[in-house]
Amino acid sequence: MSGGTLSSDFEMLKAHLLDILRAHEGMRVFSPREDGSTQEMVLLPRAALKVLDAAEEYRMKGPSHFSKVVDLVEKMDNYEMMVTGRVLQEILVQAGLAEAHHRLRAFNKSVSQEKQEIRNVEDSSIVSFKGTFEKMLQTGKTPQQIREAMINQKIELVLTAHPTEAQRRSALKKHEEMLQQMKVHDGKDQLTPGQLQELNEKIRAIQWSCWRTNTVRRTRPTPEGEARNGMLVIEDTVWKAVPEHYRRLDRCLKRIGAEGLPQECSILKMSSWMGGDRDGNPNVTWKVTEQVVTLLRWRIVELYYREVDELLYELSMTGEVSQEMKDEVERVSSMWAISVSGQKVCRPDARSGVHWNFHTGVAADEPYRRLLMAIRRRCYRTKASMEAKYLGMPIDEDFEQEVLTSSEELTRPLEIMYRSLIENGDEIVANGRLLDLIRRVRTFGISMACLDVRQESDRHAEVLDTLTEFLGLGKFTTWRKRRRSASGWWRRSTTLWRRSSRGPTRPSPSCQRRPWVPT
C-alpha cells in the first residue's frame, strides 16, 4: 500500500478538478430564468481561470503577487465572480474530502499497531478500543470488569434535522463515492496502468458531475424529506458501521482474555426527531408522523429482506439441529402448502410476491433455510403492507396477520438459529452474517429508528386536559404537582373505552388521532 499523505491527496484532487474545468473552458450552456425562459451562459469564463492561475502564483511566490489577484477580481462582472467563487468552493470541498479520508487512514494505521504505548493513563486522545482497554488494565480493571462494563453500556444515537442544512443528497452521495475511490487510490502501486487510468477517469467523472450539479437545496425540505435524508445517513453509514463496531469490540475483548459480547447484548440504539418534532413546527401533523413511521418501516424491512436473502445462501447446513430449532421449523411449516414427498418445501405461492432467489422453495433437509424462508415471507408481506398503507390503499388481510410489529418477532427465530449453530459446532458460521443481522435488528428495530415525538408544553396540556376531563377527573392543569406525578389516575384511563359511548364529553378532534409507533 502506498498510503499517501493529506497534501498529496489534496493536490491530486485539485489537479484533476482544474484539468477538467480547463478542458471545458468557454463551454456554453442554457440556464433557466425565474420567468421560465432560458439564457445562454459560459459555463467557465476565462476570467475565472486567470484568477486561479494568479492565486497559484501568489501561493508559490509570496505576498508581493497578491495585487495581481486583486486587479483581476476588480475587473470581473457579477457572473464571473460567482463562477470563480463556485470554483473555489469546489476546491475547498476537495480539501475537506482529502482531510476526511486522511483522518480515517490515520485512525486505521493507529489501530493496526500491534501494541499501543500508553504513557499517561489520563491521556484523553486514546480513541481505539485496544488502547482504551490497555489503559483500563493499567488502572487495575480486570478483563471481566471491562466486559461487564461494555455489556451494560447504552448509547442512543439521535438524528435531528437542522433547518440550515443546505446540502442535497445528490451531492452527499457523490462525495461518498469520491471517498470510496480515494481508498482505491491508496493502493495505486498495486494497480495496472489501465486500472490506474480508469480510476483517475472515475475521479474526474465524479468531480465533473459535482460541478454540473446544483449542490445547494433551493427549497426547504418537508418533514418527510428530512426523514428520507436521515435514512440515507443510516443506510450509507450506520447500517455498515453497527456490525463492524460490535466485531471490533469482540476482537479487543478476546485480545485481553475476556469473552466477546453475547448475541443478545444491545449497546446501540437509533432514534430520530425527524417526522416527530412538533415543537413549534405546525407542518408536523399526526398524519405526517404516521407517514414517516410507515416509510421507515417499509425501508428497514427491505434491508432485512436483503440480508435474509444472503443468509439463505450461507446457512445451507443439513444434519442435526437443536430441539428448539426443530420446534420452530415445525411451527412455521403451517405457513406453506403441503409438499409431495421428495419435492422442495416452503414453495412460495402466487401471493408471496416475486423472489429472485429460492423462488421454487428449499430442500426438506435444510432446516435453517426453511426457517429463513418463513422470515423472508414475513419481511415481504410487511413491506407490501407498509407500501399499501403509505399509498392510502387497503392492506391485504392475510398479509396483515404476518406484519412484523416488534423487533422480537425477528430476533427470536434468528437467535434460535444462532444457538442451534453454536450447539452443533458451527460457531464460525453463526458469528458471521447471522450475528451481524441479529445486532442490526436490536439496533434499528422494525422502524429503523425510534421516533421521538416532541410537543410544546401547551399542546401536552391540552391533550391531558381533554383526557382527564373525559374521564371525569377534572382539568389536569389545575391539579397540584403531587397529584400530577401520581400514577393512580393514569391507570384509570383503562376505563376510556368502556365510557367512550356515554361519557359526559368526547375528546376534541385535534386530540383524537395519533399514530402508533412500533418498538
PDB file of C-alpha atoms in Angstrom, residues 15-301:
ATOM      1  CA  ALA A  15      -5.198  18.874 -10.238  1.00  0.00           C
ATOM      2  CA  HIS A  16      -7.935  16.584 -11.571  1.00  0.00           C
ATOM      3  CA  LEU A  17     -10.596  19.230 -10.902  1.00  0.00           C
ATOM      4  CA  LEU A  18      -8.716  22.043 -12.614  1.00  0.00           C
ATOM      5  CA  ASP A  19      -7.829  19.789 -15.560  1.00  0.00           C
ATOM      6  CA  ILE A  20     -11.456  19.005 -16.339  1.00  0.00           C
ATOM      7  CA  LEU A  21     -12.505  22.628 -15.800  1.00  0.00           C
ATOM      8  CA  ARG A  22      -9.836  23.905 -18.191  1.00  0.00           C
ATOM      9  CA  ALA A  23     -10.854  21.270 -20.725  1.00  0.00           C
ATOM     10  CA  HIS A  24     -14.338  22.817 -20.795  1.00  0.00           C
ATOM     11  CA  GLU A  25     -13.254  26.464 -20.866  1.00  0.00           C
ATOM     12  CA  GLY A  26     -15.718  28.548 -22.857  1.00  0.00           C
ATOM     13  CA  MET A  27     -18.368  25.813 -22.940  1.00  0.00           C
ATOM     14  CA  ARG A  28     -21.802  27.375 -23.345  1.00  0.00           C
ATOM     15  CA  VAL A  29     -24.941  26.133 -21.619  1.00  0.00           C
ATOM     16  CA  PHE A  30     -28.555  27.242 -21.435  1.00  0.00           C
ATOM     17  CA  SER A  31     -29.625  28.243 -17.950  1.00  0.00           C
ATOM     18  CA  PRO A  32     -33.303  28.648 -16.930  1.00  0.00           C
ATOM     19  CA  ARG A  33     -34.551  32.021 -15.721  1.00  0.00           C
ATOM     20  CA  GLU A  34     -37.092  32.542 -12.947  1.00  0.00           C
ATOM     21  CA  ASP A  35     -39.747  33.547 -15.526  1.00  0.00           C
ATOM     22  CA  GLY A  36     -39.388  30.193 -17.324  1.00  0.00           C
ATOM     23  CA  SER A  37     -37.244  31.415 -20.225  1.00  0.00           C
ATOM     24  CA  THR A  38     -33.623  30.378 -20.815  1.00  0.00           C
ATOM     25  CA  GLN A  39     -30.392  32.272 -21.245  1.00  0.00           C
ATOM     26  CA  GLU A  40     -27.125  31.209 -22.837  1.00  0.00           C
ATOM     27  CA  MET A  41     -24.185  31.360 -20.447  1.00  0.00           C
ATOM     28  CA  VAL A  42     -20.495  30.479 -20.470  1.00  0.00           C
ATOM     29  CA  LEU A  43     -20.046  27.621 -18.015  1.00  0.00           C
ATOM     30  CA  LEU A  44     -16.498  28.619 -17.075  1.00  0.00           C
ATOM     31  CA  PRO A  45     -15.373  32.136 -18.119  1.00  0.00           C
ATOM     32  CA  ARG A  46     -11.721  32.722 -18.949  1.00  0.00           C
ATOM     33  CA  ALA A  47     -11.555  35.354 -16.202  1.00  0.00           C
ATOM     34  CA  ALA A  48     -12.166  32.698 -13.555  1.00  0.00           C
ATOM     35  CA  LEU A  49      -9.212  30.630 -14.749  1.00  0.00           C
ATOM     36  CA  LYS A  50      -6.992  33.729 -14.795  1.00  0.00           C
ATOM     37  CA  VAL A  51      -7.793  34.376 -11.141  1.00  0.00           C
ATOM     38  CA  LEU A  52      -6.995  30.772 -10.262  1.00  0.00           C
ATOM     39  CA  ASP A  53      -3.652  30.987 -12.080  1.00  0.00           C
ATOM     40  CA  ALA A  54      -2.846  34.254 -10.306  1.00  0.00           C
ATOM     41  CA  ALA A  55      -3.799  32.739  -6.953  1.00  0.00           C
ATOM     42  CA  GLU A  56      -1.462  29.810  -7.599  1.00  0.00           C
ATOM     43  CA  GLU A  57       1.333  32.239  -8.487  1.00  0.00           C
ATOM     44  CA  TYR A  58       0.667  34.135  -5.254  1.00  0.00           C
ATOM     45  CA  ARG A  59       0.836  30.875  -3.282  1.00  0.00           C
ATOM     46  CA  MET A  60       4.158  29.897  -4.849  1.00  0.00           C
ATOM     47  CA  LYS A  61       5.919  33.295  -4.951  1.00  0.00           C
ATOM     48  CA  GLY A  62       4.609  35.130  -1.917  1.00  0.00           C
ATOM     49  CA  PRO A  63       2.568  38.220  -0.887  1.00  0.00           C
ATOM     50  CA  SER A  64       4.148  40.506  -3.483  1.00  0.00           C
ATOM     51  CA  HIS A  65       1.981  38.856  -6.170  1.00  0.00           C
ATOM     52  CA  PHE A  66      -1.338  39.273  -4.335  1.00  0.00           C
ATOM     53  CA  SER A  67      -2.044  42.600  -6.046  1.00  0.00           C
ATOM     54  CA  LYS A  68      -2.423  40.754  -9.365  1.00  0.00           C
ATOM     55  CA  VAL A  69      -5.251  38.688  -7.885  1.00  0.00           C
ATOM     56  CA  VAL A  70      -6.959  41.854  -6.635  1.00  0.00           C
ATOM     57  CA  ASP A  71      -6.666  43.556 -10.043  1.00  0.00           C
ATOM     58  CA  LEU A  72      -8.237  40.600 -11.841  1.00  0.00           C
ATOM     59  CA  VAL A  73     -11.117  40.343  -9.368  1.00  0.00           C
ATOM     60  CA  GLU A  74     -11.885  44.072  -9.618  1.00  0.00           C
ATOM     61  CA  LYS A  75     -12.298  43.730 -13.394  1.00  0.00           C
ATOM     62  CA  MET A  76     -14.815  40.886 -13.122  1.00  0.00           C
ATOM     63  CA  ASP A  77     -18.550  41.222 -13.646  1.00  0.00           C
ATOM     64  CA  ASN A  78     -21.027  39.622 -11.245  1.00  0.00           C
ATOM     65  CA  TYR A  79     -21.354  36.369 -13.171  1.00  0.00           C
ATOM     66  CA  GLU A  80     -17.591  35.870 -13.430  1.00  0.00           C
ATOM     67  CA  MET A  81     -17.209  36.477  -9.696  1.00  0.00           C
ATOM     68  CA  MET A  82     -19.985  33.991  -8.941  1.00  0.00           C
ATOM     69  CA  VAL A  83     -18.363  31.279 -11.069  1.00  0.00           C
ATOM     70  CA  THR A  84     -14.952  31.960  -9.532  1.00  0.00           C
ATOM     71  CA  GLY A  85     -16.469  31.629  -6.075  1.00  0.00           C
ATOM     72  CA  ARG A  86     -18.042  28.343  -7.109  1.00  0.00           C
ATOM     73  CA  VAL A  87     -14.674  27.014  -8.301  1.00  0.00           C
ATOM     74  CA  LEU A  88     -13.043  27.990  -5.019  1.00  0.00           C
ATOM     75  CA  GLN A  89     -15.900  26.333  -3.169  1.00  0.00           C
ATOM     76  CA  GLU A  90     -15.319  23.092  -5.071  1.00  0.00           C
ATOM     77  CA  ILE A  91     -11.609  23.262  -4.260  1.00  0.00           C
ATOM     78  CA  LEU A  92     -12.487  23.605  -0.574  1.00  0.00           C
ATOM     79  CA  VAL A  93     -14.820  20.615  -0.886  1.00  0.00           C
ATOM     80  CA  GLN A  94     -11.948  18.585  -2.354  1.00  0.00           C
ATOM     81  CA  ALA A  95      -9.769  19.667   0.568  1.00  0.00           C
ATOM     82  CA  GLY A  96     -12.453  18.518   3.002  1.00  0.00           C
ATOM     83  CA  LEU A  97     -12.728  15.148   1.302  1.00  0.00           C
ATOM     84  CA  ALA A  98      -8.959  14.708   1.366  1.00  0.00           C
ATOM     85  CA  GLU A  99      -8.894  15.532   5.075  1.00  0.00           C
ATOM     86  CA  ALA A 100     -11.765  13.149   5.884  1.00  0.00           C
ATOM     87  CA  HIS A 101     -10.009  10.352   4.029  1.00  0.00           C
ATOM     88  CA  HIS A 102      -6.692  11.120   5.716  1.00  0.00           C
ATOM     89  CA  ARG A 103      -8.285  11.050   9.182  1.00  0.00           C
ATOM     90  CA  LEU A 104      -9.699   7.602   8.510  1.00  0.00           C
ATOM     91  CA  ARG A 105      -6.369   6.411   7.142  1.00  0.00           C
ATOM     92  CA  ALA A 106      -4.505   7.726  10.194  1.00  0.00           C
ATOM     93  CA  PHE A 107      -7.030   6.104  12.534  1.00  0.00           C
ATOM     94  CA  ASN A 108      -6.711   2.735  10.802  1.00  0.00           C
ATOM     95  CA  LYS A 109      -2.923   2.969  10.986  1.00  0.00           C
ATOM     96  CA  SER A 110      -3.096   3.681  14.711  1.00  0.00           C
ATOM     97  CA  VAL A 111      -5.472   0.792  15.350  1.00  0.00           C
ATOM     98  CA  SER A 112      -3.369  -1.619  13.277  1.00  0.00           C
ATOM     99  CA  GLN A 113      -0.356  -1.188  15.557  1.00  0.00           C
ATOM    100  CA  GLU A 114       0.304  -4.399  17.485  1.00  0.00           C
ATOM    101  CA  LYS A 115       0.594  -2.634  20.838  1.00  0.00           C
ATOM    102  CA  GLN A 116      -0.321   0.934  21.623  1.00  0.00           C
ATOM    103  CA  GLU A 117       2.071   2.613  24.039  1.00  0.00           C
ATOM    104  CA  ILE A 118       0.231   4.168  26.980  1.00  0.00           C
ATOM    105  CA  ARG A 119       2.486   6.744  28.593  1.00  0.00           C
ATOM    106  CA  ASN A 120      -0.237   8.508  30.574  1.00  0.00           C
ATOM    107  CA  VAL A 121      -3.426   6.787  31.720  1.00  0.00           C
ATOM    108  CA  GLU A 122      -5.131  10.210  31.842  1.00  0.00           C
ATOM    109  CA  ASP A 123      -4.486  10.753  28.135  1.00  0.00           C
ATOM    110  CA  SER A 124      -7.873  11.551  26.541  1.00  0.00           C
ATOM    111  CA  SER A 125      -6.567  11.236  22.975  1.00  0.00           C
ATOM    112  CA  ILE A 126      -6.767   7.431  23.029  1.00  0.00           C
ATOM    113  CA  VAL A 127      -9.673   6.673  20.706  1.00  0.00           C
ATOM    114  CA  SER A 128      -9.371   2.943  19.905  1.00  0.00           C
ATOM    115  CA  PHE A 129     -10.879   0.066  21.872  1.00  0.00           C
ATOM    116  CA  LYS A 130      -7.454  -1.547  22.010  1.00  0.00           C
ATOM    117  CA  GLY A 131      -5.803   1.488  23.563  1.00  0.00           C
ATOM    118  CA  THR A 132      -8.713   2.152  25.910  1.00  0.00           C
ATOM    119  CA  PHE A 133      -8.768  -1.424  27.210  1.00  0.00           C
ATOM    120  CA  GLU A 134      -4.989  -1.383  27.755  1.00  0.00           C
ATOM    121  CA  LYS A 135      -5.395   1.858  29.664  1.00  0.00           C
ATOM    122  CA  MET A 136      -8.133   0.321  31.843  1.00  0.00           C
ATOM    123  CA  LEU A 137      -5.997  -2.742  32.567  1.00  0.00           C
ATOM    124  CA  GLN A 138      -3.167  -0.476  33.731  1.00  0.00           C
ATOM    125  CA  THR A 139      -5.557   1.233  36.156  1.00  0.00           C
ATOM    126  CA  GLY A 140      -6.374  -2.112  37.798  1.00  0.00           C
ATOM    127  CA  LYS A 141      -9.529  -3.190  35.977  1.00  0.00           C
ATOM    128  CA  THR A 142      -9.904  -6.894  35.182  1.00  0.00           C
ATOM    129  CA  PRO A 143     -10.912  -8.226  31.750  1.00  0.00           C
ATOM    130  CA  GLN A 144     -14.225  -9.423  33.195  1.00  0.00           C
ATOM    131  CA  GLN A 145     -14.975  -5.985  34.653  1.00  0.00           C
ATOM    132  CA  ILE A 146     -14.278  -4.391  31.284  1.00  0.00           C
ATOM    133  CA  ARG A 147     -16.599  -6.861  29.559  1.00  0.00           C
ATOM    134  CA  GLU A 148     -19.391  -6.257  32.067  1.00  0.00           C
ATOM    135  CA  ALA A 149     -18.990  -2.507  31.611  1.00  0.00           C
ATOM    136  CA  MET A 150     -19.367  -2.877  27.856  1.00  0.00           C
ATOM    137  CA  ILE A 151     -22.436  -5.110  28.191  1.00  0.00           C
ATOM    138  CA  ASN A 152     -24.105  -2.566  30.484  1.00  0.00           C
ATOM    139  CA  GLN A 153     -23.251   0.379  28.244  1.00  0.00           C
ATOM    140  CA  LYS A 154     -26.190   2.015  26.451  1.00  0.00           C
ATOM    141  CA  ILE A 155     -25.698   4.529  23.639  1.00  0.00           C
ATOM    142  CA  GLU A 156     -28.611   6.222  21.899  1.00  0.00           C
ATOM    143  CA  LEU A 157     -27.768   7.993  18.639  1.00  0.00           C
ATOM    144  CA  VAL A 158     -30.408  10.633  17.879  1.00  0.00           C
ATOM    145  CA  LEU A 159     -30.701  12.072  14.368  1.00  0.00           C
ATOM    146  CA  THR A 160     -32.028  15.596  14.078  1.00  0.00           C
ATOM    147  CA  ALA A 161     -32.729  17.793  11.073  1.00  0.00           C
ATOM    148  CA  HIS A 162     -31.167  21.252  11.136  1.00  0.00           C
ATOM    149  CA  PRO A 163     -33.007  23.981   9.198  1.00  0.00           C
ATOM    150  CA  THR A 164     -29.709  25.422   7.916  1.00  0.00           C
ATOM    151  CA  GLU A 165     -28.618  22.123   6.319  1.00  0.00           C
ATOM    152  CA  ALA A 166     -28.436  23.073   2.663  1.00  0.00           C
ATOM    153  CA  GLN A 167     -26.501  20.195   1.089  1.00  0.00           C
ATOM    154  CA  ARG A 168     -28.508  17.964  -1.178  1.00  0.00           C
ATOM    155  CA  ARG A 169     -28.490  14.196  -1.003  1.00  0.00           C
ATOM    156  CA  SER A 170     -27.203  14.181  -4.591  1.00  0.00           C
ATOM    157  CA  ALA A 171     -24.018  15.967  -3.516  1.00  0.00           C
ATOM    158  CA  LEU A 172     -23.572  13.845  -0.397  1.00  0.00           C
ATOM    159  CA  LYS A 173     -23.832  10.646  -2.426  1.00  0.00           C
ATOM    160  CA  LYS A 174     -21.203  11.900  -4.877  1.00  0.00           C
ATOM    161  CA  HIS A 175     -18.861  12.834  -2.030  1.00  0.00           C
ATOM    162  CA  GLU A 176     -19.250   9.370  -0.515  1.00  0.00           C
ATOM    163  CA  GLU A 177     -18.391   7.817  -3.875  1.00  0.00           C
ATOM    164  CA  MET A 178     -15.306  10.032  -4.073  1.00  0.00           C
ATOM    165  CA  LEU A 179     -14.123   8.777  -0.676  1.00  0.00           C
ATOM    166  CA  GLN A 180     -14.517   5.194  -1.882  1.00  0.00           C
ATOM    167  CA  GLN A 181     -12.375   5.933  -4.954  1.00  0.00           C
ATOM    168  CA  MET A 182      -9.717   7.535  -2.750  1.00  0.00           C
ATOM    169  CA  LYS A 183      -9.470   4.310  -0.766  1.00  0.00           C
ATOM    170  CA  VAL A 184      -8.703   2.537  -4.030  1.00  0.00           C
ATOM    171  CA  HIS A 185      -6.183   5.256  -4.904  1.00  0.00           C
ATOM    172  CA  ASP A 186      -4.234   4.484  -1.719  1.00  0.00           C
ATOM    173  CA  GLY A 187      -3.293   1.170  -3.308  1.00  0.00           C
ATOM    174  CA  LYS A 188      -2.348   2.660  -6.677  1.00  0.00           C
ATOM    175  CA  ASP A 189       1.051   0.957  -6.596  1.00  0.00           C
ATOM    176  CA  GLN A 190      -0.753  -2.382  -6.920  1.00  0.00           C
ATOM    177  CA  LEU A 191      -2.845  -1.259  -9.911  1.00  0.00           C
ATOM    178  CA  THR A 192      -2.009  -1.852 -13.539  1.00  0.00           C
ATOM    179  CA  PRO A 193      -1.588   1.224 -15.789  1.00  0.00           C
ATOM    180  CA  GLY A 194      -5.024   0.557 -17.255  1.00  0.00           C
ATOM    181  CA  GLN A 195      -6.635   0.255 -13.830  1.00  0.00           C
ATOM    182  CA  LEU A 196      -4.954   3.467 -12.666  1.00  0.00           C
ATOM    183  CA  GLN A 197      -6.175   5.325 -15.738  1.00  0.00           C
ATOM    184  CA  GLU A 198      -9.694   4.037 -15.158  1.00  0.00           C
ATOM    185  CA  LEU A 199      -9.522   5.144 -11.512  1.00  0.00           C
ATOM    186  CA  ASN A 200      -8.434   8.666 -12.462  1.00  0.00           C
ATOM    187  CA  GLU A 201     -11.242   8.848 -15.012  1.00  0.00           C
ATOM    188  CA  LYS A 202     -13.758   7.838 -12.340  1.00  0.00           C
ATOM    189  CA  ILE A 203     -12.479  10.562 -10.011  1.00  0.00           C
ATOM    190  CA  ARG A 204     -12.696  13.195 -12.741  1.00  0.00           C
ATOM    191  CA  ALA A 205     -16.172  11.990 -13.717  1.00  0.00           C
ATOM    192  CA  ILE A 206     -17.402  12.430 -10.135  1.00  0.00           C
ATOM    193  CA  GLN A 207     -15.828  15.892  -9.936  1.00  0.00           C
ATOM    194  CA  TRP A 208     -17.413  16.963 -13.216  1.00  0.00           C
ATOM    195  CA  SER A 209     -20.765  15.605 -12.091  1.00  0.00           C
ATOM    196  CA  CYS A 210     -20.478  17.655  -8.885  1.00  0.00           C
ATOM    197  CA  TRP A 211     -19.555  20.760 -10.891  1.00  0.00           C
ATOM    198  CA  ARG A 212     -22.553  20.342 -13.196  1.00  0.00           C
ATOM    199  CA  THR A 213     -24.945  19.773 -10.268  1.00  0.00           C
ATOM    200  CA  ASN A 214     -26.684  22.469  -8.271  1.00  0.00           C
ATOM    201  CA  THR A 215     -25.324  21.479  -4.878  1.00  0.00           C
ATOM    202  CA  VAL A 216     -27.451  23.833  -2.765  1.00  0.00           C
ATOM    203  CA  ARG A 217     -31.004  22.943  -1.795  1.00  0.00           C
ATOM    204  CA  ARG A 218     -33.214  25.791  -3.009  1.00  0.00           C
ATOM    205  CA  THR A 219     -36.405  24.781  -1.216  1.00  0.00           C
ATOM    206  CA  ARG A 220     -36.990  23.955   2.418  1.00  0.00           C
ATOM    207  CA  PRO A 221     -37.321  20.182   2.877  1.00  0.00           C
ATOM    208  CA  THR A 222     -40.591  18.742   4.100  1.00  0.00           C
ATOM    209  CA  PRO A 223     -40.653  16.718   7.347  1.00  0.00           C
ATOM    210  CA  GLU A 224     -40.801  13.570   5.231  1.00  0.00           C
ATOM    211  CA  GLY A 225     -37.891  14.814   3.125  1.00  0.00           C
ATOM    212  CA  GLU A 226     -35.867  15.338   6.302  1.00  0.00           C
ATOM    213  CA  ALA A 227     -36.671  11.774   7.354  1.00  0.00           C
ATOM    214  CA  ARG A 228     -35.529  10.475   3.970  1.00  0.00           C
ATOM    215  CA  ASN A 229     -32.239  12.345   4.387  1.00  0.00           C
ATOM    216  CA  GLY A 230     -31.852  10.699   7.773  1.00  0.00           C
ATOM    217  CA  MET A 231     -32.499   7.284   6.237  1.00  0.00           C
ATOM    218  CA  LEU A 232     -29.726   7.975   3.746  1.00  0.00           C
ATOM    219  CA  VAL A 233     -27.277   8.556   6.609  1.00  0.00           C
ATOM    220  CA  ILE A 234     -28.383   5.354   8.318  1.00  0.00           C
ATOM    221  CA  GLU A 235     -28.208   3.237   5.169  1.00  0.00           C
ATOM    222  CA  ASP A 236     -24.905   4.561   3.867  1.00  0.00           C
ATOM    223  CA  THR A 237     -23.042   4.793   7.159  1.00  0.00           C
ATOM    224  CA  VAL A 238     -24.648   3.433  10.318  1.00  0.00           C
ATOM    225  CA  TRP A 239     -26.023   0.263   8.722  1.00  0.00           C
ATOM    226  CA  LYS A 240     -22.495  -0.859   7.843  1.00  0.00           C
ATOM    227  CA  ALA A 241     -20.853   0.560  10.956  1.00  0.00           C
ATOM    228  CA  VAL A 242     -23.015  -1.238  13.553  1.00  0.00           C
ATOM    229  CA  PRO A 243     -21.766  -4.809  12.919  1.00  0.00           C
ATOM    230  CA  GLU A 244     -18.215  -3.513  12.461  1.00  0.00           C
ATOM    231  CA  HIS A 245     -18.463  -1.757  15.829  1.00  0.00           C
ATOM    232  CA  TYR A 246     -19.530  -4.953  17.588  1.00  0.00           C
ATOM    233  CA  ARG A 247     -16.902  -7.076  15.834  1.00  0.00           C
ATOM    234  CA  ARG A 248     -14.146  -4.683  16.894  1.00  0.00           C
ATOM    235  CA  LEU A 249     -15.398  -4.874  20.455  1.00  0.00           C
ATOM    236  CA  ASP A 250     -15.417  -8.673  20.319  1.00  0.00           C
ATOM    237  CA  ARG A 251     -11.858  -8.815  18.962  1.00  0.00           C
ATOM    238  CA  CYS A 252     -10.493  -6.398  21.549  1.00  0.00           C
ATOM    239  CA  LEU A 253     -12.261  -8.162  24.425  1.00  0.00           C
ATOM    240  CA  LYS A 254     -10.838 -11.522  23.347  1.00  0.00           C
ATOM    241  CA  ARG A 255      -7.412  -9.918  22.995  1.00  0.00           C
ATOM    242  CA  ILE A 256      -7.362  -9.079  26.731  1.00  0.00           C
ATOM    243  CA  GLY A 257      -8.611 -12.545  27.721  1.00  0.00           C
ATOM    244  CA  ALA A 258     -12.357 -11.900  28.013  1.00  0.00           C
ATOM    245  CA  GLU A 259     -15.200 -13.411  26.031  1.00  0.00           C
ATOM    246  CA  GLY A 260     -16.900 -11.491  23.266  1.00  0.00           C
ATOM    247  CA  LEU A 261     -20.252  -9.796  23.749  1.00  0.00           C
ATOM    248  CA  PRO A 262     -23.279 -12.113  23.964  1.00  0.00           C
ATOM    249  CA  GLN A 263     -25.550 -12.100  20.929  1.00  0.00           C
ATOM    250  CA  GLU A 264     -28.436 -10.653  22.956  1.00  0.00           C
ATOM    251  CA  CYS A 265     -26.324  -7.666  24.021  1.00  0.00           C
ATOM    252  CA  SER A 266     -27.686  -4.385  22.685  1.00  0.00           C
ATOM    253  CA  ILE A 267     -25.423  -1.385  23.210  1.00  0.00           C
ATOM    254  CA  LEU A 268     -26.547   0.887  20.391  1.00  0.00           C
ATOM    255  CA  LYS A 269     -29.989   2.302  19.688  1.00  0.00           C
ATOM    256  CA  MET A 270     -31.056   4.573  16.843  1.00  0.00           C
ATOM    257  CA  SER A 271     -33.553   7.373  17.434  1.00  0.00           C
ATOM    258  CA  SER A 272     -34.786  10.288  15.373  1.00  0.00           C
ATOM    259  CA  TRP A 273     -36.702  13.547  15.740  1.00  0.00           C
ATOM    260  CA  MET A 274     -37.383  13.812  12.014  1.00  0.00           C
ATOM    261  CA  GLY A 275     -41.090  13.452  11.392  1.00  0.00           C
ATOM    262  CA  GLY A 276     -41.910  13.608  15.098  1.00  0.00           C
ATOM    263  CA  ASP A 277     -40.594  17.009  16.196  1.00  0.00           C
ATOM    264  CA  ARG A 278     -43.785  19.078  16.503  1.00  0.00           C
ATOM    265  CA  ASP A 279     -42.373  21.645  18.905  1.00  0.00           C
ATOM    266  CA  GLY A 280     -43.084  24.896  17.093  1.00  0.00           C
ATOM    267  CA  ASN A 281     -43.500  23.181  13.717  1.00  0.00           C
ATOM    268  CA  PRO A 282     -47.150  23.127  12.582  1.00  0.00           C
ATOM    269  CA  ASN A 283     -46.156  21.199   9.440  1.00  0.00           C
ATOM    270  CA  VAL A 284     -45.559  18.049  11.502  1.00  0.00           C
ATOM    271  CA  THR A 285     -49.102  16.791  11.988  1.00  0.00           C
ATOM    272  CA  TRP A 286     -50.151  13.365  13.248  1.00  0.00           C
ATOM    273  CA  LYS A 287     -50.632  12.317   9.624  1.00  0.00           C
ATOM    274  CA  VAL A 288     -47.079  13.344   8.721  1.00  0.00           C
ATOM    275  CA  THR A 289     -45.742  11.373  11.685  1.00  0.00           C
ATOM    276  CA  GLU A 290     -47.756   8.333  10.637  1.00  0.00           C
ATOM    277  CA  GLN A 291     -46.472   8.597   7.063  1.00  0.00           C
ATOM    278  CA  VAL A 292     -42.861   8.873   8.254  1.00  0.00           C
ATOM    279  CA  VAL A 293     -43.211   5.859  10.553  1.00  0.00           C
ATOM    280  CA  THR A 294     -44.753   3.848   7.711  1.00  0.00           C
ATOM    281  CA  LEU A 295     -41.954   4.888   5.373  1.00  0.00           C
ATOM    282  CA  LEU A 296     -39.284   3.949   7.913  1.00  0.00           C
ATOM    283  CA  ARG A 297     -40.860   0.538   8.487  1.00  0.00           C
ATOM    284  CA  TRP A 298     -41.090  -0.033   4.729  1.00  0.00           C
ATOM    285  CA  ARG A 299     -37.430   0.790   4.202  1.00  0.00           C
ATOM    286  CA  ILE A 300     -35.892  -1.116   7.104  1.00  0.00           C
ATOM    287  CA  VAL A 301     -37.762  -4.316   6.266  1.00  0.00           C
TER     288      VAL A 301
END
